[in-house]
Amino acid sequence: MIVLKFGGTSVGSLERVREAAAIAAAQPAPRAVVVSATSGVTNLLLDAGKQAARGDRTGMAETVAAIVEKHQSILDGLPAGPDRNETANRIEDLHTALELNLAEVTLAGDFSARLSDRIVATGEKVMSLLMAATLRDMGYPAEAVFADRVIATDARFGSARPDKDGTREQADAIVKPLLDEGKTVVMTGFIGGSPDGSTTTLGRGGSDYSATLLGAALHADEVQIWTDVPGVLSADPRLVADAREVPQLGFEEAQELAHFGAKVLHPRTIRPAVALDIPVRILSTFAPQEPGTLVTRESSSDELKAVTVMKNLILLTVDVPELEDLSGAAAAVFGALYEDRTEVVLAAQASSRRRMTYLIEGGNYGGCNRVCSRLEDVVREREYEVEIRCTEDVALLAAVGQGAADQTRALSRMLGVLQREGVPVLASNQQVSNVAMVAGVPQKLADRGLLAIHDEFIGSRPSGVKLRRQRRSRLMAESVQVG
Ligand code: ASP
Ligand code: MG
């Protein structure tokens, strides 16, 4: 069987929904479709929740009206008849439930993660009904399934962890019989259900992850991620004009790319595919005839395939004069970062100088002031003597590909390129997997460094391919942002 996932822009309008349905219908059965909310709706739902919490009734009503209108414009494409009426009723029920949930938020004066998940799920639920009805209208039996009954998760609202065994059992019980009847199942992406039956979400952009989770639960032959770029690109085309499609990636390469900031895939997407060796293909609904990117166990070449940049990071150095304190101080630092849910992007330790270097996500951390006072507190509590230094506005450049395995040569080449460009390297590393080389650099020089590394390792685009560039840069909404 095949799982096809369509992102927000791929179901962004009536025409796009019909095109996505046609792409799905062209695949051999059995097939399951996973859908995101239509583009913009997830952000609108979150806005409505925040307005509800502030008691801004007028703002909230306007936001809800915008959501309803977006859904209505797609519903309008269905021909009049009992199927359309039934779909319209179910969508109205979802909109009514949305308003009740928003009223609950206003009452509580607080937009809790639990209510947030229940509220944002509306976007995917409505889309699954619209897509299933569109498929039926085109002559293909189809049924919408809400993933809070299928994807079993824990209760970490906003970023729930899936339970593989529970998901397999539920997929077998709920999805499989529908496929066996010859129906195309249209499942909501992004959402799951906690053990007590509450709706959860897998984190922003999580519909890709839903697709591979369903694929793994049903032992799919292939998972196709249909998006708005023709596959994984060798760099963000807004920063590197010569960026080109990458035809093939190994699982590890794809995971490193997603981890280091390539927005085309949600970072957790590939993992479920690895254990069962399920190929994942990334394709464009705007150019369905293009081959896209195929992700499989092995990498097809030992070249560097793509470069990424992650911005808004904080560089932290912790000097520990007493060697005996080193591990304890490291544990205290990691403990505090873990408690604050701050992601450590890179960690290195030079024991001879008793120095630890970390690159951490700065986004929700409140900058160096906050980091330093927090970390000084935790190490002082344990009576370690440490000196902490902190730099904001740091970016991480990553060059990803099996080619990084030839560590010393490739890394020195990359550092050489940065030096030539006058980009100082604040920290660098090869991942232990040997699939990525990374360098922390001052953020204001990051784009220049990225361009130079791309030129050096990947080079300019072969001339015949240039034609596609303009169209591509126009069509990038989904792969560079979510919502
Ligand atoms: N609709 C959700 C979001 O915008 C999930 C997704 O699109 O993958 O984050
Ligand atoms: Mg996406």
CSV table of C-alpha atoms and ligand atoms in Angstrom, one decimal:
chain,number,residue,atom,x,y,z
A,1,MET,CA,0.0,0.0,0.0
A,2,ILE,CA,1.0,3.6,-0.5
A,3,VAL,CA,0.6,6.6,1.9
A,4,LEU,CA,0.4,10.0,0.3
A,5,LYS,CA,0.6,13.2,2.4
A,6,PHE,CA,-0.5,16.6,1.1
A,7,GLY,CA,0.7,19.7,2.9
A,8,GLY,CA,-1.2,23.0,3.4
A,9,THR,CA,-0.4,24.7,0.1
A,10,SER,CA,-1.1,21.4,-1.7
A,11,VAL,CA,-4.7,21.7,-0.4
A,12,GLY,CA,-4.7,25.5,-0.3
A,13,SER,CA,-7.7,26.1,-2.5
A,14,LEU,CA,-10.5,24.3,-4.2
A,15,GLU,CA,-8.4,23.7,-7.4
A,16,ARG,CA,-5.5,22.4,-5.4
A,17,VAL,CA,-7.7,20.0,-3.4
A,18,ARG,CA,-9.0,18.6,-6.7
A,19,GLU,CA,-5.5,18.3,-8.1
A,20,ALA,CA,-4.3,16.5,-5.0
A,21,ALA,CA,-7.2,14.2,-5.1
A,22,ALA,CA,-6.4,13.4,-8.8
A,23,ILE,CA,-2.8,12.6,-7.8
A,24,ALA,CA,-3.9,10.3,-5.1
A,25,ALA,CA,-6.5,8.6,-7.3
A,26,ALA,CA,-3.7,7.9,-9.9
A,27,GLN,CA,-1.9,5.7,-7.4
A,28,PRO,CA,-2.7,2.0,-7.2
A,29,ALA,CA,-5.0,0.9,-4.3
A,30,PRO,CA,-4.7,0.3,-1.4
A,31,ARG,CA,-3.9,3.9,-0.6
A,32,ALA,CA,-4.2,6.2,2.3
A,33,VAL,CA,-4.1,10.0,2.1
A,34,VAL,CA,-2.9,12.1,5.0
A,35,VAL,CA,-3.8,15.8,4.9
A,36,SER,CA,-2.7,19.0,6.5
A,37,ALA,CA,-5.1,21.9,7.2
A,38,THR,CA,-5.6,24.2,4.2
A,39,SER,CA,-2.8,26.8,4.3
A,40,GLY,CA,-3.1,29.5,6.9
A,41,VAL,CA,-5.8,27.8,8.9
A,42,THR,CA,-3.5,26.4,11.7
A,43,ASN,CA,-2.1,29.8,12.4
A,44,LEU,CA,-5.6,31.3,12.3
A,45,LEU,CA,-6.9,28.7,14.8
A,46,LEU,CA,-4.0,29.5,17.1
A,47,ASP,CA,-4.8,33.2,16.7
A,48,ALA,CA,-8.4,32.6,17.6
A,49,GLY,CA,-7.3,30.7,20.8
A,50,LYS,CA,-5.1,33.6,21.9
A,51,GLN,CA,-7.8,36.1,21.2
A,52,ALA,CA,-10.2,33.9,23.2
A,53,ALA,CA,-7.8,33.8,26.1
A,54,ARG,CA,-7.5,37.7,26.1
A,55,GLY,CA,-11.3,38.0,25.9
A,56,ASP,CA,-11.0,39.7,22.5
A,57,ARG,CA,-14.4,38.6,21.3
A,58,THR,CA,-14.5,40.8,18.2
A,59,GLY,CA,-11.1,39.7,17.0
A,60,MET,CA,-11.9,36.1,17.7
A,61,ALA,CA,-15.2,36.3,15.8
A,62,GLU,CA,-13.4,37.7,12.8
A,63,THR,CA,-10.7,35.0,12.9
A,64,VAL,CA,-13.3,32.3,13.1
A,65,ALA,CA,-15.2,33.8,10.2
A,66,ALA,CA,-12.0,33.8,8.1
A,67,ILE,CA,-11.5,30.1,8.9
A,68,VAL,CA,-15.1,29.2,8.1
A,69,GLU,CA,-14.9,31.1,4.8
A,70,LYS,CA,-11.7,29.3,3.7
A,71,HIS,CA,-13.5,26.0,4.4
A,72,GLN,CA,-16.6,27.1,2.7
A,73,SER,CA,-14.7,28.1,-0.5
A,74,ILE,CA,-13.5,24.5,-0.9
A,75,LEU,CA,-16.9,23.0,0.1
A,76,ASP,CA,-18.4,25.1,-2.7
A,77,GLY,CA,-16.6,22.9,-5.2
A,78,LEU,CA,-18.7,19.9,-4.4
A,79,PRO,CA,-21.8,19.4,-6.5
A,80,ALA,CA,-25.2,19.7,-4.7
A,81,GLY,CA,-26.6,16.5,-3.4
A,82,PRO,CA,-26.8,14.3,-0.3
A,83,ASP,CA,-23.0,13.7,0.0
A,84,ARG,CA,-22.3,17.4,0.0
A,85,ASN,CA,-25.1,18.0,2.6
A,86,GLU,CA,-23.7,15.3,4.8
A,87,THR,CA,-20.1,16.8,4.5
A,88,ALA,CA,-21.4,20.3,5.1
A,89,ASN,CA,-23.2,19.1,8.3
A,90,ARG,CA,-20.1,17.4,9.6
A,91,ILE,CA,-18.0,20.5,8.9
A,92,GLU,CA,-20.6,22.7,10.7
A,93,ASP,CA,-20.4,20.4,13.7
A,94,LEU,CA,-16.7,20.9,13.8
A,95,HIS,CA,-17.1,24.6,13.6
A,96,THR,CA,-19.6,24.6,16.4
A,97,ALA,CA,-17.3,22.5,18.5
A,98,LEU,CA,-14.5,25.0,17.8
A,99,GLU,CA,-16.6,27.8,19.1
A,100,LEU,CA,-17.5,25.9,22.2
A,101,ASN,CA,-13.8,25.1,22.8
A,102,LEU,CA,-12.9,28.8,22.3
A,103,ALA,CA,-15.6,29.8,24.8
A,104,GLU,CA,-14.0,27.4,27.2
A,105,VAL,CA,-10.6,29.2,26.7
A,106,THR,CA,-12.3,32.5,27.4
A,107,LEU,CA,-13.8,31.2,30.5
A,108,ALA,CA,-10.5,29.8,31.8
A,109,GLY,CA,-8.7,33.0,30.6
A,110,ASP,CA,-5.9,30.6,29.6
A,111,PHE,CA,-5.1,29.0,26.3
A,112,SER,CA,-3.8,25.7,27.7
A,113,ALA,CA,-1.9,23.2,25.6
A,114,ARG,CA,-4.7,20.7,25.9
A,115,LEU,CA,-7.3,23.0,24.6
A,116,SER,CA,-4.9,24.3,21.9
A,117,ASP,CA,-4.5,20.8,20.5
A,118,ARG,CA,-8.2,20.3,20.5
A,119,ILE,CA,-8.7,23.6,18.7
A,120,VAL,CA,-6.0,23.4,16.1
A,121,ALA,CA,-7.1,19.8,15.2
A,122,THR,CA,-10.2,21.4,13.6
A,123,GLY,CA,-8.1,22.4,10.5
A,124,GLU,CA,-7.0,18.9,9.6
A,125,LYS,CA,-10.4,17.4,10.5
A,126,VAL,CA,-12.3,19.6,8.1
A,127,MET,CA,-9.7,19.0,5.4
A,128,SER,CA,-10.1,15.2,5.7
A,129,LEU,CA,-13.8,15.5,5.2
A,130,LEU,CA,-13.4,17.8,2.2
A,131,MET,CA,-10.7,15.6,0.6
A,132,ALA,CA,-12.7,12.4,1.1
A,133,ALA,CA,-15.8,14.1,-0.4
A,134,THR,CA,-13.8,15.3,-3.3
A,135,LEU,CA,-12.5,11.8,-4.0
A,136,ARG,CA,-16.0,10.4,-3.9
A,137,ASP,CA,-17.2,13.1,-6.2
A,138,MET,CA,-14.5,12.0,-8.7
A,139,GLY,CA,-15.8,8.4,-8.4
A,140,TYR,CA,-13.5,6.9,-5.9
A,141,PRO,CA,-14.9,5.5,-2.7
A,142,ALA,CA,-13.2,7.3,0.2
A,143,GLU,CA,-13.7,7.8,3.9
A,144,ALA,CA,-12.3,10.4,6.3
A,145,VAL,CA,-10.7,9.1,9.5
A,146,PHE,CA,-9.7,11.4,12.4
A,147,ALA,CA,-6.3,10.5,13.7
A,148,ASP,CA,-7.1,11.0,17.3
A,149,ARG,CA,-8.5,7.5,17.0
A,150,VAL,CA,-5.5,6.1,15.1
A,151,ILE,CA,-2.2,7.7,16.1
A,152,ALA,CA,-1.8,6.7,19.7
A,153,THR,CA,0.4,9.2,21.6
A,154,ASP,CA,1.3,10.2,25.2
A,155,ALA,CA,-0.3,13.2,26.8
A,156,ARG,CA,2.5,15.8,26.0
A,157,PHE,CA,0.1,18.3,24.4
A,158,GLY,CA,1.7,20.3,21.7
A,159,SER,CA,4.4,17.9,21.0
A,160,ALA,CA,3.1,14.4,21.7
A,161,ARG,CA,5.2,11.2,21.3
A,162,PRO,CA,3.6,8.4,19.4
A,163,ASP,CA,3.2,4.9,20.8
A,164,LYS,CA,4.1,2.6,18.0
A,165,ASP,CA,2.3,-0.5,19.2
A,166,GLY,CA,-0.8,1.3,20.1
A,167,THR,CA,-0.9,3.0,16.7
A,168,ARG,CA,-0.4,-0.3,14.9
A,169,GLU,CA,-3.3,-1.9,16.8
A,170,GLN,CA,-5.6,1.1,16.1
A,171,ALA,CA,-4.6,1.3,12.4
A,172,ASP,CA,-5.3,-2.4,12.1
A,173,ALA,CA,-8.7,-2.0,13.7
A,174,ILE,CA,-9.8,1.2,12.0
A,175,VAL,CA,-7.9,1.9,8.8
A,176,LYS,CA,-7.1,-1.6,7.5
A,177,PRO,CA,-10.8,-2.7,7.2
A,178,LEU,CA,-11.6,0.4,5.1
A,179,LEU,CA,-8.7,-0.2,2.8
A,180,ASP,CA,-9.8,-3.9,2.5
A,181,GLU,CA,-13.2,-2.7,1.4
A,182,GLY,CA,-11.4,-0.8,-1.5
A,183,LYS,CA,-11.8,2.7,0.1
A,184,THR,CA,-9.2,5.4,0.0
A,185,VAL,CA,-8.7,6.4,3.6
A,186,VAL,CA,-8.2,10.1,4.2
A,187,MET,CA,-6.6,10.6,7.6
A,188,THR,CA,-5.9,13.9,9.3
A,189,GLY,CA,-2.2,14.7,9.7
A,190,PHE,CA,-0.7,16.4,12.7
A,191,ILE,CA,-3.0,15.0,15.4
A,192,GLY,CA,-3.1,12.0,17.7
A,193,GLY,CA,-5.0,10.8,20.7
A,194,SER,CA,-3.6,10.4,24.3
A,195,PRO,CA,-4.4,7.4,26.4
A,196,ASP,CA,-7.5,9.1,27.9
A,197,GLY,CA,-8.8,9.9,24.4
A,198,SER,CA,-7.9,13.6,24.3
A,199,THR,CA,-6.7,15.1,21.0
A,200,THR,CA,-3.0,15.7,20.9
A,201,THR,CA,-0.7,17.2,18.2
A,202,LEU,CA,2.8,16.1,17.0
A,203,GLY,CA,4.2,19.6,16.8
A,204,ARG,CA,4.1,22.2,14.0
A,205,GLY,CA,4.6,20.7,10.6
A,206,GLY,CA,3.8,17.3,12.1
A,207,SER,CA,1.7,16.0,9.2
A,208,ASP,CA,4.7,14.6,7.5
A,209,TYR,CA,5.4,12.6,10.7
A,210,SER,CA,1.8,11.3,10.7
A,211,ALA,CA,2.3,10.0,7.2
A,212,THR,CA,5.3,7.9,8.1
A,213,LEU,CA,3.7,6.8,11.4
A,214,LEU,CA,0.7,5.5,9.5
A,215,GLY,CA,3.0,4.0,6.8
A,216,ALA,CA,5.0,2.1,9.4
A,217,ALA,CA,1.8,0.9,11.2
A,218,LEU,CA,0.4,-0.5,8.0
A,219,HIS,CA,3.8,-1.7,6.5
A,220,ALA,CA,3.4,0.6,3.5
A,221,ASP,CA,5.5,0.0,0.4
A,222,GLU,CA,6.1,3.7,0.1
A,223,VAL,CA,5.3,7.0,1.7
A,224,GLN,CA,5.0,10.1,-0.6
A,225,ILE,CA,5.2,13.6,0.9
A,226,TRP,CA,3.6,15.9,-1.6
A,227,THR,CA,4.6,19.5,-1.1
A,228,ASP,CA,5.3,22.7,-2.9
A,229,VAL,CA,8.9,22.2,-4.0
A,230,PRO,CA,10.1,19.5,-6.4
A,231,GLY,CA,11.9,17.6,-3.6
A,232,VAL,CA,14.7,18.4,-1.2
A,233,LEU,CA,16.8,21.2,-2.5
A,234,SER,CA,20.5,21.6,-2.0
A,235,ALA,CA,19.9,24.9,-0.2
A,236,ASP,CA,17.2,27.4,0.6
A,237,PRO,CA,16.7,28.9,-2.9
A,238,ARG,CA,16.1,32.3,-1.3
A,239,LEU,CA,19.7,32.3,-0.1
A,240,VAL,CA,21.4,30.3,-2.9
A,241,ALA,CA,20.1,31.0,-6.4
A,242,ASP,CA,21.9,27.9,-7.7
A,243,ALA,CA,20.1,25.6,-5.3
A,244,ARG,CA,18.9,22.4,-7.1
A,245,GLU,CA,16.9,19.3,-6.5
A,246,VAL,CA,18.6,16.5,-4.7
A,247,PRO,CA,17.5,13.2,-6.4
A,248,GLN,CA,18.4,10.8,-3.6
A,249,LEU,CA,19.2,10.8,0.0
A,250,GLY,CA,20.0,8.1,2.6
A,251,PHE,CA,17.8,8.0,5.7
A,252,GLU,CA,20.6,9.4,7.8
A,253,GLU,CA,21.3,12.3,5.4
A,254,ALA,CA,17.6,13.2,5.4
A,255,GLN,CA,17.4,13.1,9.2
A,256,GLU,CA,20.5,15.3,9.5
A,257,LEU,CA,19.1,17.8,7.0
A,258,ALA,CA,15.8,18.0,8.8
A,259,HIS,CA,17.6,18.4,12.1
A,260,PHE,CA,19.8,21.2,10.9
A,261,GLY,CA,16.9,23.2,9.6
A,262,ALA,CA,15.8,22.1,6.1
A,263,LYS,CA,12.1,22.9,6.4
A,264,VAL,CA,10.9,20.5,3.7
A,265,LEU,CA,10.6,17.6,6.2
A,266,HIS,CA,9.5,17.6,9.8
A,267,PRO,CA,12.6,16.4,11.8
A,268,ARG,CA,10.9,13.3,13.1
A,269,THR,CA,9.5,12.2,9.8
A,270,ILE,CA,12.1,9.7,8.7
A,271,ARG,CA,12.5,7.7,11.9
A,272,PRO,CA,9.4,5.5,11.5
A,273,ALA,CA,10.4,4.6,8.0
A,274,VAL,CA,13.9,3.4,9.0
A,275,ALA,CA,13.0,0.3,11.0
A,276,LEU,CA,10.8,-1.1,8.2
A,277,ASP,CA,13.0,0.3,5.4
A,278,ILE,CA,10.1,2.1,3.8
A,279,PRO,CA,11.1,4.4,1.0
A,280,VAL,CA,10.0,8.0,1.4
A,281,ARG,CA,9.5,10.2,-1.7
A,282,ILE,CA,9.2,14.0,-1.6
A,283,LEU,CA,7.3,15.3,-4.6
A,284,SER,CA,5.7,18.5,-5.8
A,285,THR,CA,1.9,18.9,-6.4
A,286,PHE,CA,2.8,21.9,-8.6
A,287,ALA,CA,5.1,19.7,-10.8
A,288,PRO,CA,3.9,16.2,-10.3
A,289,GLN,CA,5.9,14.9,-13.3
A,290,GLU,CA,9.2,15.8,-11.7
A,291,PRO,CA,11.1,12.9,-10.1
A,292,GLY,CA,11.4,14.6,-6.6
A,293,THR,CA,13.7,13.2,-4.0
A,294,LEU,CA,13.8,9.5,-3.0
A,295,VAL,CA,14.9,8.8,0.5
A,296,THR,CA,16.1,5.2,1.1
A,297,ARG,CA,18.4,3.3,3.5
A,298,GLU,CA,21.6,3.8,1.5
A,299,SER,CA,23.0,7.0,0.1
A,300,SER,CA,23.5,6.8,-3.6
A,301,SER,CA,26.8,8.7,-3.6
A,302,ASP,CA,29.5,10.0,-1.3
A,303,GLU,CA,29.1,13.6,-2.2
A,304,LEU,CA,27.9,16.5,-0.1
A,305,LYS,CA,24.3,17.0,-1.1
A,306,ALA,CA,22.9,20.0,0.7
A,307,VAL,CA,23.8,22.9,3.0
A,308,THR,CA,21.5,24.4,5.6
A,309,VAL,CA,21.7,27.3,8.0
A,310,MET,CA,20.0,27.5,11.5
A,311,LYS,CA,19.7,30.9,12.9
A,312,ASN,CA,19.0,32.5,16.3
A,313,LEU,CA,21.3,30.2,18.3
A,314,ILE,CA,23.3,31.0,21.4
A,315,LEU,CA,26.9,29.9,21.8
A,316,LEU,CA,27.7,29.0,25.3
A,317,THR,CA,31.2,28.2,26.7
A,318,VAL,CA,31.5,26.8,30.2
A,319,ASP,CA,35.1,26.7,31.7
A,320,VAL,CA,35.6,24.4,34.6
A,321,PRO,CA,39.0,24.9,36.3
A,322,GLU,CA,38.8,21.8,38.5
A,323,LEU,CA,38.9,18.6,36.3
A,324,GLU,CA,36.9,16.7,39.0
A,325,ASP,CA,34.0,19.1,38.5
A,326,LEU,CA,33.8,18.7,34.7
A,327,SER,CA,31.3,15.8,34.4
A,328,GLY,CA,29.2,17.1,37.2
A,329,ALA,CA,29.0,20.6,35.8
A,330,ALA,CA,28.2,19.2,32.3
A,331,ALA,CA,25.3,17.2,33.9
A,332,ALA,CA,24.0,20.3,35.7
A,333,VAL,CA,24.1,22.3,32.5
A,334,PHE,CA,22.4,19.6,30.4
A,335,GLY,CA,19.9,19.1,33.2
A,336,ALA,CA,18.9,22.8,33.3
A,337,LEU,CA,18.6,23.0,29.5
A,338,TYR,CA,16.5,19.8,29.5
A,339,GLU,CA,14.2,21.2,32.1
A,340,ASP,CA,13.8,24.4,30.1
A,341,ARG,CA,13.1,22.3,27.0
A,342,THR,CA,15.9,24.1,25.2
A,343,GLU,CA,17.4,22.1,22.3
A,344,VAL,CA,21.1,21.6,22.3
A,345,VAL,CA,22.1,21.7,18.7
A,346,LEU,CA,25.8,21.0,19.2
A,347,ALA,CA,27.9,20.0,22.2
A,348,ALA,CA,31.7,19.7,22.4
A,349,GLN,CA,34.0,19.2,25.3
A,350,ALA,CA,37.7,19.8,25.4
A,351,SER,CA,38.8,18.2,28.6
A,352,SER,CA,42.4,19.5,28.4
A,353,ARG,CA,41.1,23.0,28.7
A,354,ARG,CA,38.2,21.9,30.8
A,355,ARG,CA,35.9,23.7,28.4
A,356,MET,CA,32.5,22.8,27.2
A,357,THR,CA,31.0,24.4,24.2
A,358,TYR,CA,27.3,24.3,23.4
A,359,LEU,CA,25.1,25.7,20.7
A,360,ILE,CA,21.6,26.0,21.9
A,361,GLU,CA,18.3,27.2,20.5
A,362,GLY,CA,17.9,30.9,21.5
A,363,GLY,CA,14.3,31.4,20.3
A,364,ASN,CA,12.3,31.0,23.5
A,365,TYR,CA,15.2,31.3,25.9
A,366,GLY,CA,15.3,35.0,26.5
A,367,GLY,CA,18.9,35.5,25.4
A,368,CYS,CA,22.2,35.4,27.2
A,369,ASN,CA,21.0,37.2,30.4
A,370,ARG,CA,18.5,34.5,31.1
A,371,VAL,CA,20.9,31.6,30.1
A,372,CYS,CA,23.7,32.8,32.2
A,373,SER,CA,21.7,33.6,35.4
A,374,ARG,CA,19.9,30.2,35.1
A,375,LEU,CA,23.1,28.2,34.6
A,376,GLU,CA,25.0,30.1,37.2
A,377,ASP,CA,22.3,29.2,39.7
A,378,VAL,CA,22.3,25.5,39.0
A,379,VAL,CA,26.1,25.1,39.1
A,380,ARG,CA,26.4,27.3,42.2
A,381,GLU,CA,23.7,25.2,43.9
A,382,ARG,CA,26.0,22.2,43.4
A,383,GLU,CA,29.1,24.2,44.4
A,384,TYR,CA,31.0,23.9,41.1
A,385,GLU,CA,33.3,26.7,40.2
A,386,VAL,CA,32.7,27.6,36.6
A,387,GLU,CA,33.0,30.5,34.2
A,388,ILE,CA,30.3,30.9,31.7
A,389,ARG,CA,30.5,32.9,28.5
A,390,CYS,CA,27.6,33.5,26.2
A,391,THR,CA,27.2,34.9,22.7
A,392,GLU,CA,23.9,35.7,21.0
A,393,ASP,CA,23.1,35.9,17.2
A,394,VAL,CA,25.0,32.8,16.3
A,395,ALA,CA,24.1,30.6,13.2
A,396,LEU,CA,25.0,27.1,12.5
A,397,LEU,CA,26.0,26.1,9.0
A,398,ALA,CA,25.7,22.4,8.2
A,399,ALA,CA,26.9,20.6,5.1
A,400,VAL,CA,25.2,17.2,4.8
A,401,GLY,CA,26.1,14.2,2.8
A,402,GLN,CA,27.9,10.9,3.0
A,403,GLY,CA,30.9,12.9,1.6
A,404,ALA,CA,31.5,14.3,5.1
A,405,ALA,CA,32.7,10.8,6.0
A,406,ASP,CA,36.0,11.7,4.4
A,407,GLN,CA,36.2,13.8,7.5
A,408,THR,CA,39.6,15.5,7.6
A,409,ARG,CA,39.7,16.6,4.0
A,410,ALA,CA,36.1,17.7,3.7
A,411,LEU,CA,36.1,19.5,7.0
A,412,SER,CA,39.3,21.4,6.3
A,413,ARG,CA,38.0,22.3,2.9
A,414,MET,CA,34.9,23.7,4.5
A,415,LEU,CA,36.8,25.6,7.1
A,416,GLY,CA,39.2,26.9,4.4
A,417,VAL,CA,36.3,28.2,2.4
A,418,LEU,CA,34.9,30.1,5.4
A,419,GLN,CA,38.3,31.5,6.2
A,420,ARG,CA,38.7,32.7,2.6
A,421,GLU,CA,35.3,34.4,2.9
A,422,GLY,CA,36.2,36.1,6.1
A,423,VAL,CA,33.6,34.2,8.1
A,424,PRO,CA,35.1,33.4,11.6
A,425,VAL,CA,34.3,29.9,12.9
A,426,LEU,CA,33.2,29.9,16.5
A,427,ALA,CA,32.7,26.2,16.9
A,428,SER,CA,32.9,23.2,14.5
A,429,ASN,CA,32.3,19.5,14.5
A,430,GLN,CA,31.6,16.5,12.3
A,431,GLN,CA,28.7,14.6,13.5
A,432,VAL,CA,29.6,11.2,14.8
A,433,SER,CA,27.5,9.7,12.0
A,434,ASN,CA,29.9,11.3,9.6
A,435,VAL,CA,27.0,12.5,7.5
A,436,ALA,CA,27.2,16.2,8.5
A,437,MET,CA,29.9,18.8,9.1
A,438,VAL,CA,28.8,21.9,11.0
A,439,ALA,CA,30.3,25.3,11.9
A,440,GLY,CA,28.9,27.9,14.2
A,441,VAL,CA,29.4,31.4,12.8
A,442,PRO,CA,28.3,34.9,13.5
A,443,GLN,CA,24.8,35.2,12.2
A,444,LYS,CA,25.4,38.3,10.1
A,445,LEU,CA,27.9,36.4,8.0
A,446,ALA,CA,26.0,33.1,7.8
A,447,ASP,CA,24.4,33.7,4.4
A,448,ARG,CA,27.7,34.5,2.9
A,449,GLY,CA,29.2,31.4,4.4
A,450,LEU,CA,26.3,29.2,3.2
A,451,LEU,CA,26.7,30.5,-0.4
A,452,ALA,CA,30.4,29.9,-0.4
A,453,ILE,CA,30.1,26.3,1.0
A,454,HIS,CA,27.4,25.5,-1.6
A,455,ASP,CA,29.6,26.9,-4.4
A,456,GLU,CA,32.6,24.9,-3.2
A,457,PHE,CA,30.9,21.5,-2.7
A,458,ILE,CA,27.8,21.5,-4.8
A,459,GLY,CA,28.6,24.1,-7.5
A,460,SER,CA,26.4,26.0,-9.9
A,461,ARG,CA,23.4,24.5,-11.5
A,462,PRO,CA,23.8,22.9,-15.0
A,463,SER,CA,22.4,25.4,-17.5
A,464,GLY,CA,19.3,23.5,-18.7
A,465,VAL,CA,17.9,23.5,-15.3
A,466,LYS,CA,17.8,27.3,-14.8
A,467,LEU,CA,14.4,27.7,-16.4
A,468,ARG,CA,12.7,26.2,-13.4
A,469,ARG,CA,14.1,28.6,-10.9
A,470,GLN,CA,11.6,31.3,-11.2
A,471,ARG,CA,8.7,29.1,-10.8
A,472,ARG,CA,10.3,27.4,-7.8
A,473,SER,CA,10.9,30.5,-5.8
A,474,ARG,CA,7.3,31.5,-6.3
A,475,LEU,CA,6.1,28.2,-4.9
A,476,MET,CA,7.9,27.8,-1.7
A,477,ALA,CA,5.5,28.8,1.0
A,478,GLU,CA,5.0,25.4,2.6
A,479,SER,CA,8.6,24.2,2.6
A,480,VAL,CA,9.9,27.3,4.3
A,481,GLN,CA,7.2,27.9,6.8
A,482,VAL,CA,4.3,26.1,8.4
A,483,GLY,CA,0.7,27.2,8.9
B,1,ASP,N1,-1.3,22.1,9.9
B,1,ASP,C1,-0.2,21.8,10.8
B,1,ASP,C2,0.8,23.0,10.8
B,1,ASP,O1,0.6,24.0,10.2
B,1,ASP,C3,0.5,20.6,10.5
B,1,ASP,C4,1.2,20.5,9.1
B,1,ASP,O2,0.9,21.3,8.3
B,1,ASP,O3,2.0,19.6,8.9
B,1,ASP,O4,1.7,23.0,11.6
B,2,MG,MG,5.5,20.6,5.9
